[in-house]
Tab-separated table of C-alpha atoms in Angstrom:
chain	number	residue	atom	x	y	z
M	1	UNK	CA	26.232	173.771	87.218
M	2	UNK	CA	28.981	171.618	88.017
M	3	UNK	CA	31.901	173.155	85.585
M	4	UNK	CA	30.535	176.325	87.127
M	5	UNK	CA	31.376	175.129	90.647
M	6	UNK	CA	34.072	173.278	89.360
M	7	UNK	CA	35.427	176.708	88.144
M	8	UNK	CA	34.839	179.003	91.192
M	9	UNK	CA	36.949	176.108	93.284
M	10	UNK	CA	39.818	176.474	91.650
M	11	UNK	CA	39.383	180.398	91.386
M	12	UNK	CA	39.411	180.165	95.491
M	13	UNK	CA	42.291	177.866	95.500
M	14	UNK	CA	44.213	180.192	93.295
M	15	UNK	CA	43.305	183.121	95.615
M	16	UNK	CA	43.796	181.351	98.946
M	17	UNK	CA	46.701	179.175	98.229
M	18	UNK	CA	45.713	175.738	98.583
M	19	UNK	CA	46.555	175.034	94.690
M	20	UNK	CA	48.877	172.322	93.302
M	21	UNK	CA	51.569	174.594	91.981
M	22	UNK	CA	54.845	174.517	93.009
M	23	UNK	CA	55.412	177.768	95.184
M	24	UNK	CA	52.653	176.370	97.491
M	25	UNK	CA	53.535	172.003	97.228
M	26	UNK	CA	57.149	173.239	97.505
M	27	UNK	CA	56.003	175.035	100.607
M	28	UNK	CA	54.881	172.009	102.173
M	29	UNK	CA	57.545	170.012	101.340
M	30	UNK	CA	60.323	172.586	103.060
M	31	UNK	CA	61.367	173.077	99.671
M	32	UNK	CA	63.694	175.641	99.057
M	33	UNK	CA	61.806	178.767	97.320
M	34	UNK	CA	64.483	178.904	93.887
M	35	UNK	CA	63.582	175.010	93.778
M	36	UNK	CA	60.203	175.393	92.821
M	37	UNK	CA	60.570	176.300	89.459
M	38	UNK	CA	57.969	175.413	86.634
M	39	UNK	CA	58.090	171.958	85.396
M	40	UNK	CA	55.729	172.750	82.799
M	41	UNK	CA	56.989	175.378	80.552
M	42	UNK	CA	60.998	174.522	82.678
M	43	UNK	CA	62.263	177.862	82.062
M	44	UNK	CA	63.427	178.251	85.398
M	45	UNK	CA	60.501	180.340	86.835
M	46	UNK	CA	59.041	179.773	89.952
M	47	UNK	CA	55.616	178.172	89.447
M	48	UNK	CA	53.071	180.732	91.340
M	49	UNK	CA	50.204	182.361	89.933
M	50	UNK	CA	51.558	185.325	88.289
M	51	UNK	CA	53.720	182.778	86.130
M	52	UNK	CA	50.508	180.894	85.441
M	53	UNK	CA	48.141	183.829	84.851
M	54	UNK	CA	50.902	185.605	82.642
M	55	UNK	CA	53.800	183.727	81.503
M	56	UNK	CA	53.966	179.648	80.890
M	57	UNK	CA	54.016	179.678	77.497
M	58	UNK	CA	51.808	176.535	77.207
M	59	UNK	CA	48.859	178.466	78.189
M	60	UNK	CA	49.298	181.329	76.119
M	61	UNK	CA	46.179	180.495	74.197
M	62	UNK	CA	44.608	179.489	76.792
M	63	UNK	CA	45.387	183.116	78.437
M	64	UNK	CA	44.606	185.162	75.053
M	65	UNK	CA	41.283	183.172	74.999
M	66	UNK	CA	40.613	184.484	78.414
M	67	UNK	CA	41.652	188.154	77.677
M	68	UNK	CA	39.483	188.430	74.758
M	69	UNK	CA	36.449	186.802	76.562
M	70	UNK	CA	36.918	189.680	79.630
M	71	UNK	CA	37.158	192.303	76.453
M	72	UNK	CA	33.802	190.849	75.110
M	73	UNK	CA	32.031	190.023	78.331
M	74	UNK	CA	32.961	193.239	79.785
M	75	UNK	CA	34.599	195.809	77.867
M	76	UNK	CA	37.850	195.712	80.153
M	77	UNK	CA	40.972	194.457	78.013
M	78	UNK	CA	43.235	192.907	80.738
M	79	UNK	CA	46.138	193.802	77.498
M	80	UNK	CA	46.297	196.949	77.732
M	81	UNK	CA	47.747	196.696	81.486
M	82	UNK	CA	50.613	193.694	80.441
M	83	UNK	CA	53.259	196.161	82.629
M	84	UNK	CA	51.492	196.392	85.199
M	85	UNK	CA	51.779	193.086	87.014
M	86	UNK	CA	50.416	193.769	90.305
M	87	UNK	CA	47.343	195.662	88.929
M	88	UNK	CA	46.768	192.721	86.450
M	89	UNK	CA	46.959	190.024	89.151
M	90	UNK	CA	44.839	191.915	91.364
M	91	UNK	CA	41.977	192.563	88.687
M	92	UNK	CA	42.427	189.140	87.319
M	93	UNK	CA	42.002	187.541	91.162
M	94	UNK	CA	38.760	189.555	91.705
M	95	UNK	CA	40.173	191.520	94.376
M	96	UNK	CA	40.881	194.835	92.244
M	97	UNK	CA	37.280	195.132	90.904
M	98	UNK	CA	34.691	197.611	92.894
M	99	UNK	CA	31.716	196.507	90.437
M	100	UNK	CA	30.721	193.466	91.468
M	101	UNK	CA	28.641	192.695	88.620
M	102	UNK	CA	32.531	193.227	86.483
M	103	UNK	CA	33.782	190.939	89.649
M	104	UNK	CA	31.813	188.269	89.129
M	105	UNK	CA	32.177	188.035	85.322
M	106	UNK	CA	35.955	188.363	85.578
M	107	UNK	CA	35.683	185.641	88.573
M	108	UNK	CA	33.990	183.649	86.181
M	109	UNK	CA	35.904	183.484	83.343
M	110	UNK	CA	39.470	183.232	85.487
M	111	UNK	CA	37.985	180.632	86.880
M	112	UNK	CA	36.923	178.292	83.985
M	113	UNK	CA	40.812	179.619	82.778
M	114	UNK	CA	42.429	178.002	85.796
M	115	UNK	CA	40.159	174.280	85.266
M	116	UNK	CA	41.386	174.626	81.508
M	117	UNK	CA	44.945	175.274	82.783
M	118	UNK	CA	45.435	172.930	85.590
M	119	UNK	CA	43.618	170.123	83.169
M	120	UNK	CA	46.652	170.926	80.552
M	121	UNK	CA	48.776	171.019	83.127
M	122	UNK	CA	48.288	167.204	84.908
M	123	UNK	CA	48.377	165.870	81.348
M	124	UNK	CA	51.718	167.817	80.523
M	125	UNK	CA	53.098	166.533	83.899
M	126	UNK	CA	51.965	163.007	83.238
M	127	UNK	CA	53.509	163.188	79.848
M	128	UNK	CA	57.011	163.757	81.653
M	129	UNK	CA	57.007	161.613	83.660
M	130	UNK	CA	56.551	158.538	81.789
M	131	UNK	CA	60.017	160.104	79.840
């Protein structure tokens, strides 16, 4: 029950922008916008959640494990709609899903994706800093 909860938090902070990446810390820190790039992956991106839903390339498995659970769970294969960024975001956010049984699932498994990712991502960060 807790991972669940655990989960859905960070699903909401994701969603509502109270997360620990960059484009929102930067944000609070009067940062300028083309200084909050991605100290993960540091390929100059700025670290928001379209870079971490579709393009840090430390997460990629991470990401492919969560496209092929969505595919299994629900017969929706987030893959097929790679160009279309907005769409993607949307459906993979919850907010571009009328079914809500398909919303909840895809919720769900974004969700446990974002714990996973923001788990790799502290230990990657601590990693650099002691560099």
């Amino acid at each position: 029950f807790y991972e669940e909860k655990h989960s859905r938090r960070k699903l909401t902070e994701m969603r509502s922008g109270t997360h620990c990446l960059r484009i929102e810390t930067g944000r609070w820190e009067k940062e300028p916008l083309e200084q909050r790039i991605c100290k993960v992956c540091v390929c100059g991106p700025i670290e928001d959640e379209l870079h971490v839903l579709l393009d840090c390339y430390p997460y990629e498995k991470l990401r492919q494990q969560m496209f092929q659970t969505i595919l299994v769970k629900t017969e929706y294969d987030p893959r097929l709609m790679l160009d279309d960024r907005e769409w993607l975001k949307d459906f993979l956010l919850g907010c571009g899903i009328s079914d809500s049984i398909t919303r909840v699932e895809v919720s769900r498994i974004v969700g446990n994706f974002f714990k996973k990712v923001l788990r790799r991502r502290e230990k990657i960060l601590r990693e650099v800093s002691r560099r």
